[in-house]
Structure formats: structure tokens, C-alpha cells
mmCIF file of C-alpha atoms in Angstrom:
data_model
loop_
_atom_site.group_PDB
_atom_site.id
_atom_site.type_symbol
_atom_site.label_atom_id
_atom_site.label_comp_id
_atom_site.label_asym_id
_atom_site.label_seq_id
_atom_site.Cartn_x
_atom_site.Cartn_y
_atom_site.Cartn_z
ATOM 1 C CA MET A 1 -74.114 -0.683 111.293
ATOM 2 C CA THR A 2 -76.744 1.924 110.274
ATOM 3 C CA ILE A 3 -74.160 4.485 110.413
ATOM 4 C CA ILE A 4 -71.720 2.323 108.459
ATOM 5 C CA LEU A 5 -74.365 1.799 105.980
ATOM 6 C CA ILE A 6 -75.251 5.230 105.699
ATOM 7 C CA GLY A 7 -71.504 6.212 105.300
ATOM 8 C CA ALA A 8 -71.232 3.576 102.720
ATOM 9 C CA ILE A 9 -74.212 4.802 100.771
ATOM 10 C CA ILE A 10 -73.070 8.516 101.090
ATOM 11 C CA ALA A 11 -69.528 7.163 99.737
ATOM 12 C CA ILE A 12 -71.262 5.518 96.842
ATOM 13 C CA ILE A 13 -73.469 8.469 96.416
ATOM 14 C CA GLY A 14 -70.236 10.637 96.174
ATOM 15 C CA GLY A 15 -68.394 8.336 93.957
ATOM 16 C CA LEU A 16 -71.505 8.337 91.405
ATOM 17 C CA ILE A 17 -71.593 12.178 91.675
ATOM 18 C CA GLY A 18 -67.702 12.346 90.945
ATOM 19 C CA ALA A 19 -68.017 9.936 88.149
ATOM 20 C CA ILE A 20 -70.833 11.717 86.709
ATOM 21 C CA GLY A 21 -68.951 14.964 87.172
ATOM 22 C CA THR A 22 -66.069 13.451 85.504
ATOM 23 C CA TRP A 23 -68.195 12.123 82.679
ATOM 24 C CA ILE A 24 -69.628 15.491 82.346
ATOM 25 C CA GLN A 25 -66.368 17.118 82.440
ATOM 26 C CA ASN A 26 -64.764 14.653 79.994
ATOM 27 C CA LYS A 27 -67.843 15.091 77.636
ATOM 28 C CA GLN A 28 -67.574 18.855 77.704
ATOM 29 C CA SER A 29 -63.801 18.564 77.185
ATOM 30 C CA SER A 30 -64.320 15.987 74.333
ATOM 31 C CA GLU A 31 -66.965 18.434 72.745
ATOM 32 C CA LYS A 32 -64.537 21.254 73.030
ATOM 33 C CA SER A 33 -61.744 19.291 71.517
ATOM 34 C CA THR A 34 -64.104 18.341 68.738
ATOM 35 C CA ARG A 35 -65.214 21.962 68.244
ATOM 36 C CA ILE A 36 -61.631 23.003 68.131
ATOM 37 C CA GLU A 37 -60.712 20.343 65.771
ATOM 38 C CA THR A 38 -63.542 21.069 63.610
ATOM 39 C CA GLY A 39 -62.535 24.999 63.765
ATOM 40 C CA VAL A 40 -58.925 24.178 62.815
ATOM 41 C CA ILE A 41 -60.113 21.794 60.012
ATOM 42 C CA LYS A 42 -62.650 24.569 58.783
ATOM 43 C CA ALA A 43 -59.771 27.336 59.204
ATOM 44 C CA ASN A 44 -57.294 24.939 57.279
ATOM 45 C CA LYS A 45 -59.806 24.439 54.517
ATOM 46 C CA GLU A 46 -60.401 28.277 54.346
ATOM 47 C CA VAL A 47 -56.562 28.927 54.292
ATOM 48 C CA ILE A 48 -56.303 26.383 51.424
ATOM 49 C CA ASN A 49 -59.382 28.054 49.753
ATOM 50 C CA LEU A 50 -57.668 31.493 50.372
ATOM 51 C CA ARG A 51 -54.399 30.072 49.080
ATOM 52 C CA ARG A 52 -56.010 28.714 45.911
ATOM 53 C CA GLN A 53 -57.875 31.948 45.392
ATOM 54 C CA ASN A 54 -54.484 33.762 45.659
ATOM 55 C CA ASP A 55 -52.830 31.489 43.215
ATOM 56 C CA SER A 56 -55.761 32.079 40.748
ATOM 57 C CA LEU A 57 -55.530 35.706 41.341
ATOM 58 C CA LYS A 58 -51.593 35.478 40.728
ATOM 59 C CA SER A 59 -52.382 33.339 37.586
ATOM 60 C CA ASP A 60 -54.987 35.899 36.365
ATOM 61 C CA LEU A 61 -52.674 38.896 37.125
ATOM 62 C CA LYS A 62 -49.869 37.127 35.114
ATOM 63 C CA LEU A 63 -52.136 36.503 32.212
ATOM 64 C CA GLN A 64 -53.428 40.237 32.434
ATOM 65 C CA LEU A 65 -49.855 41.411 32.568
ATOM 66 C CA ASN A 66 -48.829 39.188 29.675
ATOM 67 C CA LYS A 67 -51.908 40.433 27.739
ATOM 68 C CA ILE A 68 -50.879 44.170 28.432
ATOM 69 C CA ASP A 69 -47.437 43.439 27.420
ATOM 70 C CA GLU A 70 -48.452 41.878 24.206
ATOM 71 C CA LEU A 71 -51.045 44.688 23.415
ATOM 72 C CA ARG A 72 -48.049 47.264 24.183
ATOM 73 C CA ARG A 73 -45.737 45.348 21.764
ATOM 74 C CA GLU A 74 -48.692 45.195 19.092
ATOM 75 C CA ASN A 75 -49.271 49.036 19.740
ATOM 76 C CA THR A 76 -45.583 49.812 19.381
ATOM 77 C CA ASP A 77 -45.599 47.755 16.350
ATOM 78 C CA LEU A 78 -48.662 49.559 14.851
ATOM 79 C CA TYR A 79 -47.329 52.750 15.724
ATOM 80 C CA GLY A 80 -43.914 52.053 13.763
ATOM 81 C CA LYS A 81 -46.001 50.924 10.717
ATOM 82 C CA LEU A 82 -48.186 53.921 10.895
ATOM 83 C CA ALA A 83 -45.104 56.078 11.199
ATOM 84 C CA LYS A 84 -43.390 54.527 8.233
ATOM 85 C CA SER A 85 -46.721 54.664 6.239
ATOM 86 C CA SER A 86 -47.124 58.177 7.097
ATOM 87 C CA LEU A 87 -43.473 59.112 6.178
ATOM 88 C CA LYS A 88 -43.894 57.203 2.848
ATOM 89 C CA ILE A 89 -47.022 59.241 1.968
ATOM 90 C CA TYR A 90 -45.276 62.381 2.829
ATOM 91 C CA ASN A 91 -42.247 61.572 0.836
ATOM 92 C CA ASN A 92 -44.477 60.692 -2.181
ATOM 93 C CA LEU A 93 -46.215 63.789 -1.790
ATOM 94 C CA THR A 94 -43.167 66.045 -1.454
ATOM 95 C CA GLY A 95 -40.540 63.933 -3.210
ATOM 96 C CA GLY A 96 -38.629 62.925 -0.262
ATOM 97 C CA GLU A 97 -35.832 65.033 1.635
ATOM 98 C CA GLY A 98 -32.500 64.811 -0.391
ATOM 99 C CA ASN A 99 -34.072 63.063 -3.360
ATOM 100 C CA LYS A 100 -32.499 64.586 -6.507
ATOM 101 C CA PRO A 101 -32.183 63.585 -10.146
ATOM 102 C CA ILE A 102 -29.068 62.868 -12.091
ATOM 103 C CA LEU A 103 -28.275 64.357 -15.721
ATOM 104 C CA ILE A 104 -27.053 61.990 -18.215
ATOM 105 C CA ILE A 105 -24.958 63.269 -21.183
ATOM 106 C CA ASN A 106 -24.780 61.150 -24.151
ATOM 107 C CA PRO A 107 -22.820 62.400 -27.300
ATOM 108 C CA THR A 108 -22.554 60.571 -30.295
ATOM 109 C CA SER A 109 -19.633 59.934 -32.773
ATOM 110 C CA VAL A 110 -19.119 62.311 -35.349
ATOM 111 C CA VAL A 111 -21.742 62.608 -38.066
ATOM 112 C CA LYS A 112 -20.561 62.992 -41.600
ATOM 113 C CA PRO A 113 -23.218 63.848 -44.000
ATOM 114 C CA LYS A 114 -22.938 62.718 -47.658
ATOM 115 C CA ASP A 115 -24.110 65.901 -49.117
ATOM 116 C CA GLU A 116 -21.614 68.228 -50.334
ATOM 117 C CA GLY A 117 -21.095 71.395 -48.172
ATOM 118 C CA ILE A 118 -22.674 70.157 -45.208
ATOM 119 C CA PRO A 119 -20.216 69.916 -42.355
ATOM 120 C CA SER A 120 -19.427 67.124 -40.124
ATOM 121 C CA TYR A 121 -21.155 67.411 -36.624
ATOM 122 C CA PHE A 122 -21.665 65.767 -33.100
ATOM 123 C CA ILE A 123 -25.167 65.276 -31.603
ATOM 124 C CA THR A 124 -25.078 65.531 -27.686
ATOM 125 C CA MET A 125 -28.354 63.948 -26.112
ATOM 126 C CA PHE A 126 -29.357 65.140 -22.675
ATOM 127 C CA THR A 127 -31.537 62.953 -20.352
ATOM 128 C CA ILE A 128 -32.688 63.380 -16.739
ATOM 129 C CA GLU A 129 -33.323 60.418 -14.401
ATOM 130 C CA ASN A 130 -34.902 59.967 -11.135
ATOM 131 C CA ILE A 131 -32.818 57.375 -9.225
ATOM 132 C CA GLY A 132 -34.742 58.013 -5.739
ATOM 133 C CA LYS A 133 -37.535 56.033 -4.016
ATOM 134 C CA TYR A 134 -39.852 58.832 -4.522
ATOM 135 C CA PRO A 135 -41.249 60.864 -7.567
ATOM 136 C CA LEU A 136 -39.826 64.254 -8.369
ATOM 137 C CA LYS A 137 -42.592 66.839 -8.538
ATOM 138 C CA ASN A 138 -42.885 69.949 -10.889
ATOM 139 C CA VAL A 139 -39.788 69.244 -12.736
ATOM 140 C CA GLN A 140 -38.367 72.269 -14.972
ATOM 141 C CA ILE A 141 -35.227 72.303 -17.000
ATOM 142 C CA ARG A 142 -33.557 75.251 -18.492
ATOM 143 C CA ILE A 143 -30.636 74.577 -20.984
ATOM 144 C CA SER A 144 -28.494 77.233 -22.652
ATOM 145 C CA ASP A 145 -26.936 76.172 -25.792
ATOM 146 C CA ILE A 146 -25.219 78.462 -28.298
ATOM 147 C CA SER A 147 -23.411 76.059 -30.596
ATOM 148 C CA SER A 148 -26.493 74.456 -32.062
ATOM 149 C CA ARG A 149 -27.453 77.698 -33.819
ATOM 150 C CA ASP A 150 -24.457 77.455 -36.031
ATOM 151 C CA LEU A 151 -25.748 74.502 -37.914
ATOM 152 C CA ILE A 152 -29.148 76.042 -38.712
ATOM 153 C CA PRO A 153 -27.859 77.649 -41.818
ATOM 154 C CA PHE A 154 -26.949 74.196 -43.173
ATOM 155 C CA ARG A 155 -30.752 73.120 -42.426
ATOM 156 C CA ILE A 156 -29.577 70.967 -39.518
ATOM 157 C CA ARG A 157 -31.332 70.635 -36.304
ATOM 158 C CA HIS A 158 -32.271 68.041 -33.934
ATOM 159 C CA TRP A 159 -35.329 68.129 -31.685
ATOM 160 C CA VAL A 160 -37.215 66.499 -28.773
ATOM 161 C CA ASP A 161 -40.906 66.800 -28.219
ATOM 162 C CA GLY A 162 -42.058 64.759 -25.438
ATOM 163 C CA LEU A 163 -41.206 61.056 -26.500
ATOM 164 C CA MET A 164 -40.626 62.041 -29.906
ATOM 165 C CA THR A 165 -37.232 62.998 -31.345
ATOM 166 C CA GLY A 166 -35.853 63.501 -34.851
ATOM 167 C CA SER A 167 -34.618 66.053 -37.532
ATOM 168 C CA GLY A 168 -36.287 67.535 -40.295
ATOM 169 C CA VAL A 169 -35.888 70.479 -43.023
ATOM 170 C CA ILE A 170 -36.493 73.808 -41.628
ATOM 171 C CA ASP A 171 -36.675 77.444 -42.803
ATOM 172 C CA LYS A 172 -33.030 78.331 -42.049
ATOM 173 C CA GLU A 173 -33.683 81.948 -41.957
ATOM 174 C CA LYS A 174 -36.629 82.133 -39.682
ATOM 175 C CA GLU A 175 -35.156 79.430 -37.353
ATOM 176 C CA TYR A 176 -31.811 81.414 -37.156
ATOM 177 C CA ASP A 177 -33.319 84.564 -36.244
ATOM 178 C CA ASN A 178 -35.776 83.308 -33.838
ATOM 179 C CA TYR A 179 -33.386 80.645 -32.020
ATOM 180 C CA GLU A 180 -33.851 80.543 -28.449
ATOM 181 C CA PHE A 181 -30.290 80.303 -26.727
ATOM 182 C CA VAL A 182 -32.168 79.261 -23.440
ATOM 183 C CA LYS A 183 -34.790 76.710 -23.793
ATOM 184 C CA LEU A 184 -37.370 75.829 -21.104
ATOM 185 C CA PHE A 185 -38.748 72.291 -20.824
ATOM 186 C CA ARG A 186 -41.612 71.788 -18.123
ATOM 187 C CA ILE A 187 -41.380 68.064 -17.550
ATOM 188 C CA GLY A 188 -43.735 67.821 -14.369
ATOM 189 C CA THR A 189 -43.538 64.512 -12.335
ATOM 190 C CA ILE A 190 -40.840 62.012 -12.877
ATOM 191 C CA PRO A 191 -41.794 58.639 -11.130
ATOM 192 C CA SER A 192 -39.030 56.751 -9.317
ATOM 193 C CA LYS A 193 -36.488 54.809 -11.596
ATOM 194 C CA VAL A 194 -37.741 56.699 -14.669
ATOM 195 C CA LYS A 195 -35.738 58.496 -17.317
ATOM 196 C CA HIS A 196 -36.738 61.439 -19.472
ATOM 197 C CA HIS A 197 -34.881 62.347 -22.657
ATOM 198 C CA PHE A 198 -35.430 66.088 -23.063
ATOM 199 C CA TYR A 199 -32.915 67.762 -25.441
ATOM 200 C CA ARG A 200 -30.444 67.210 -28.331
ATOM 201 C CA GLY A 201 -27.849 69.535 -29.224
ATOM 202 C CA THR A 202 -25.555 69.785 -32.072
ATOM 203 C CA PHE A 203 -21.918 71.111 -32.591
ATOM 204 C CA SER A 204 -19.630 71.186 -35.553
ATOM 205 C CA PRO A 205 -15.906 72.307 -35.161
ATOM 206 C CA GLU A 206 -15.941 73.181 -38.825
ATOM 207 C CA VAL A 207 -18.232 76.104 -38.337
ATOM 208 C CA THR A 208 -17.783 76.899 -34.553
ATOM 209 C CA LEU A 209 -14.640 78.013 -33.054
ATOM 210 C CA LEU A 210 -15.700 77.863 -29.310
ATOM 211 C CA LEU A 211 -16.085 74.588 -27.670
ATOM 212 C CA PRO A 212 -19.638 73.337 -26.934
ATOM 213 C CA HIS A 213 -20.894 74.718 -23.455
ATOM 214 C CA TYR A 214 -24.093 73.987 -21.774
ATOM 215 C CA ASN A 215 -25.520 75.530 -18.621
ATOM 216 C CA ILE A 216 -28.285 73.005 -17.245
ATOM 217 C CA GLU A 217 -30.588 74.127 -14.391
ATOM 218 C CA ILE A 218 -32.745 71.601 -13.069
ATOM 219 C CA THR A 219 -35.541 72.508 -10.508
ATOM 220 C CA TRP A 220 -38.222 70.501 -8.787
ATOM 221 C CA ASP A 221 -40.409 71.046 -5.530
ATOM 222 C CA ASN A 222 -37.765 70.722 -2.890
ATOM 223 C CA GLY A 223 -34.553 71.190 -4.686
ATOM 224 C CA SER A 224 -32.453 72.525 -7.621
ATOM 225 C CA LEU A 225 -29.396 71.460 -9.397
ATOM 226 C CA ILE A 226 -27.241 73.648 -11.930
ATOM 227 C CA HIS A 227 -24.475 71.994 -14.057
ATOM 228 C CA PHE A 228 -21.951 74.098 -16.193
ATOM 229 C CA VAL A 229 -20.663 71.569 -18.851
ATOM 230 C CA THR A 230 -17.936 72.150 -21.101
ATOM 231 C CA LEU A 231 -17.185 69.554 -23.841
ATOM 232 C CA LYS A 232 -13.976 68.841 -26.167
ATOM 233 C CA ILE A 233 -13.109 66.618 -28.966
ATOM 234 C CA ASP A 234 -11.001 63.503 -28.332
ATOM 235 C CA LYS A 235 -10.354 61.194 -31.345
ATOM 236 C CA GLU A 236 -13.660 62.158 -32.924
ATOM 237 C CA LYS A 237 -15.551 61.824 -29.787
ATOM 238 C CA LEU A 238 -16.841 64.434 -27.583
ATOM 239 C CA ILE A 239 -15.534 64.084 -23.823
ATOM 240 C CA ILE A 240 -16.054 66.357 -20.804
ATOM 241 C CA ASP A 241 -13.495 69.112 -20.531
ATOM 242 C CA HIS A 242 -14.746 71.044 -17.599
ATOM 243 C CA LEU A 243 -17.670 70.343 -15.224
ATOM 244 C CA GLU A 244 -19.040 72.264 -12.191
ATOM 245 C CA SER A 245 -22.130 71.480 -10.240
ATOM 246 C CA VAL A 246 -24.144 73.435 -7.699
ATOM 247 C CA PHE A 247 -26.768 71.601 -5.475
ATOM 248 C CA ASN A 248 -29.296 73.790 -3.623
ATOM 249 C CA GLY A 249 -27.191 76.715 -3.967
ATOM 250 C CA GLN A 250 -23.838 75.097 -2.767
ATOM 251 C CA LYS A 251 -21.118 73.941 -4.996
ATOM 252 C CA THR A 252 -20.512 70.166 -4.886
ATOM 253 C CA THR A 253 -18.221 67.774 -6.118
ATOM 254 C CA ASP A 254 -20.426 64.685 -6.079
ATOM 255 C CA ASN A 255 -19.945 63.051 -9.419
ATOM 256 C CA SER A 256 -22.903 60.781 -8.882
ATOM 257 C CA LEU A 257 -25.261 63.887 -9.974
ATOM 258 C CA ILE A 258 -24.065 63.462 -13.555
ATOM 259 C CA LYS A 259 -23.204 60.774 -15.822
ATOM 260 C CA PHE A 260 -21.354 60.929 -19.137
ATOM 261 C CA GLU A 261 -22.031 58.002 -21.387
#
């Protein structure tokens, strides 16, 4: 009985030891599982946090790229505006490449004086116009006119002085002897879309055998024009008989450079 009792006690003790060992093992296993689960949850939180940070960085990067693109477009637009402004300033200073004036020739109908002994005659008016976008600088005009001299003995002379035009009594001998066949007009700057009337010539078929002929040379800072014009009479009016034009040293057939009104 004693042996049986001792065996039972030993069995009980062994069972307790086994149970305790199992409990300790289960506890350790549970704690390990808890630690693993906690680590997984923490790792998941860190992953989620990293994803959020990554998404935030992507969003910030996108905003920065959009801002950079916006600034690039603004800079491109500003550069374009600056280039246009610079070109406009340059063209205003130089007159613009290719900008040129046009010559307007306007002859009147025949003038028939009431005084006896005064021949009938025509008046031809010459005007320069800047049709370009920019001012023409240092404009000078030379015009040769032979036929107007023939009317001086009859005390007929028409003149232009700046904005003033007219005719008047003259000393016919002095005017005739000192007549300038080539006249120079220093006009200066002609703004855009502005006309400048600079000369009036006269012609009378009763005292002049030759047809009225004019050489008009126009120069400015970055260009030159020369017009060779011959007029003729048609039904008591003057019309163009011959026209030849030279632009910057080259003969041109551009009819827009001269108007006959």
C-alpha cells in the first residue's frame, strides 16, 4: 500500500509538474503570440503611416510640379511680352524694318486767272504720309522741279512753309534769277498715320513746252525712296504719263508707294 501510495503521489506530482509545464509553455506561447500580434499590428500601422507619408509626398510633389509648370508658363509669357516690348521700343527708335512712307500727288484742275495776260496753269500738291506702325526718323525730301520757274515772270508762285501754304506777290526778276531747281525739305520725324504736305508746283502748257517732270528723293534713318514722275494733260486735268520708283537702291513696281489723287 505504501508503495502504491508513493506511486500515486509521484504520479500526482508528475501530473502537476506536467500541468505546470504545459501552463508555462502555453503562457509563453500566448505571450509570444501576443508579442507577434502586437508587432504585426505595429508594423501594419507603420506601413499605413508610411503609405500616408508616401501619398502626402506624392501629393506635395504633384503640387510642386504643377507650381513649377505654372511658373514656367508665367516666365514664358513674361519673356514673350518682354521680347515684344523690346521690339516695339526698338522699332519706335529706328522706325521699324521695312517701314516706308508713301508719296501722294494731288494736281488741281486747270486754274484760269481773270487778269489778262496771265496764262492758265495747274497746281500740283505733294504730300508724304507714314502709313506704318512706327515713326519715320530724320525724314528729308529733295524735289527737282523745272516747270514752276516758267510762271515766275507772271508773278505766280505757290509755296509751302511748314503748315502754312499760299501764294503772293513776288519780285519776279530776283525770284527767276535765284530759282532753285532742286529744293530740300528737312521734315524730321513723321509719326505713324500722319501726313505732311511739303511742296506745291505749277505748270502752264501755254508757256512751257515740256511736260511737267519731278524727281522726288525721300530718305529717312533706315531707308530711301526715289520717284521719277512725268505728268500729262487729259481733259483739263493732269494725270500720270510715266512713273518709275526705286526703293533702297532697287527698282520696284510696288504701286502702293505712291498715290495719285
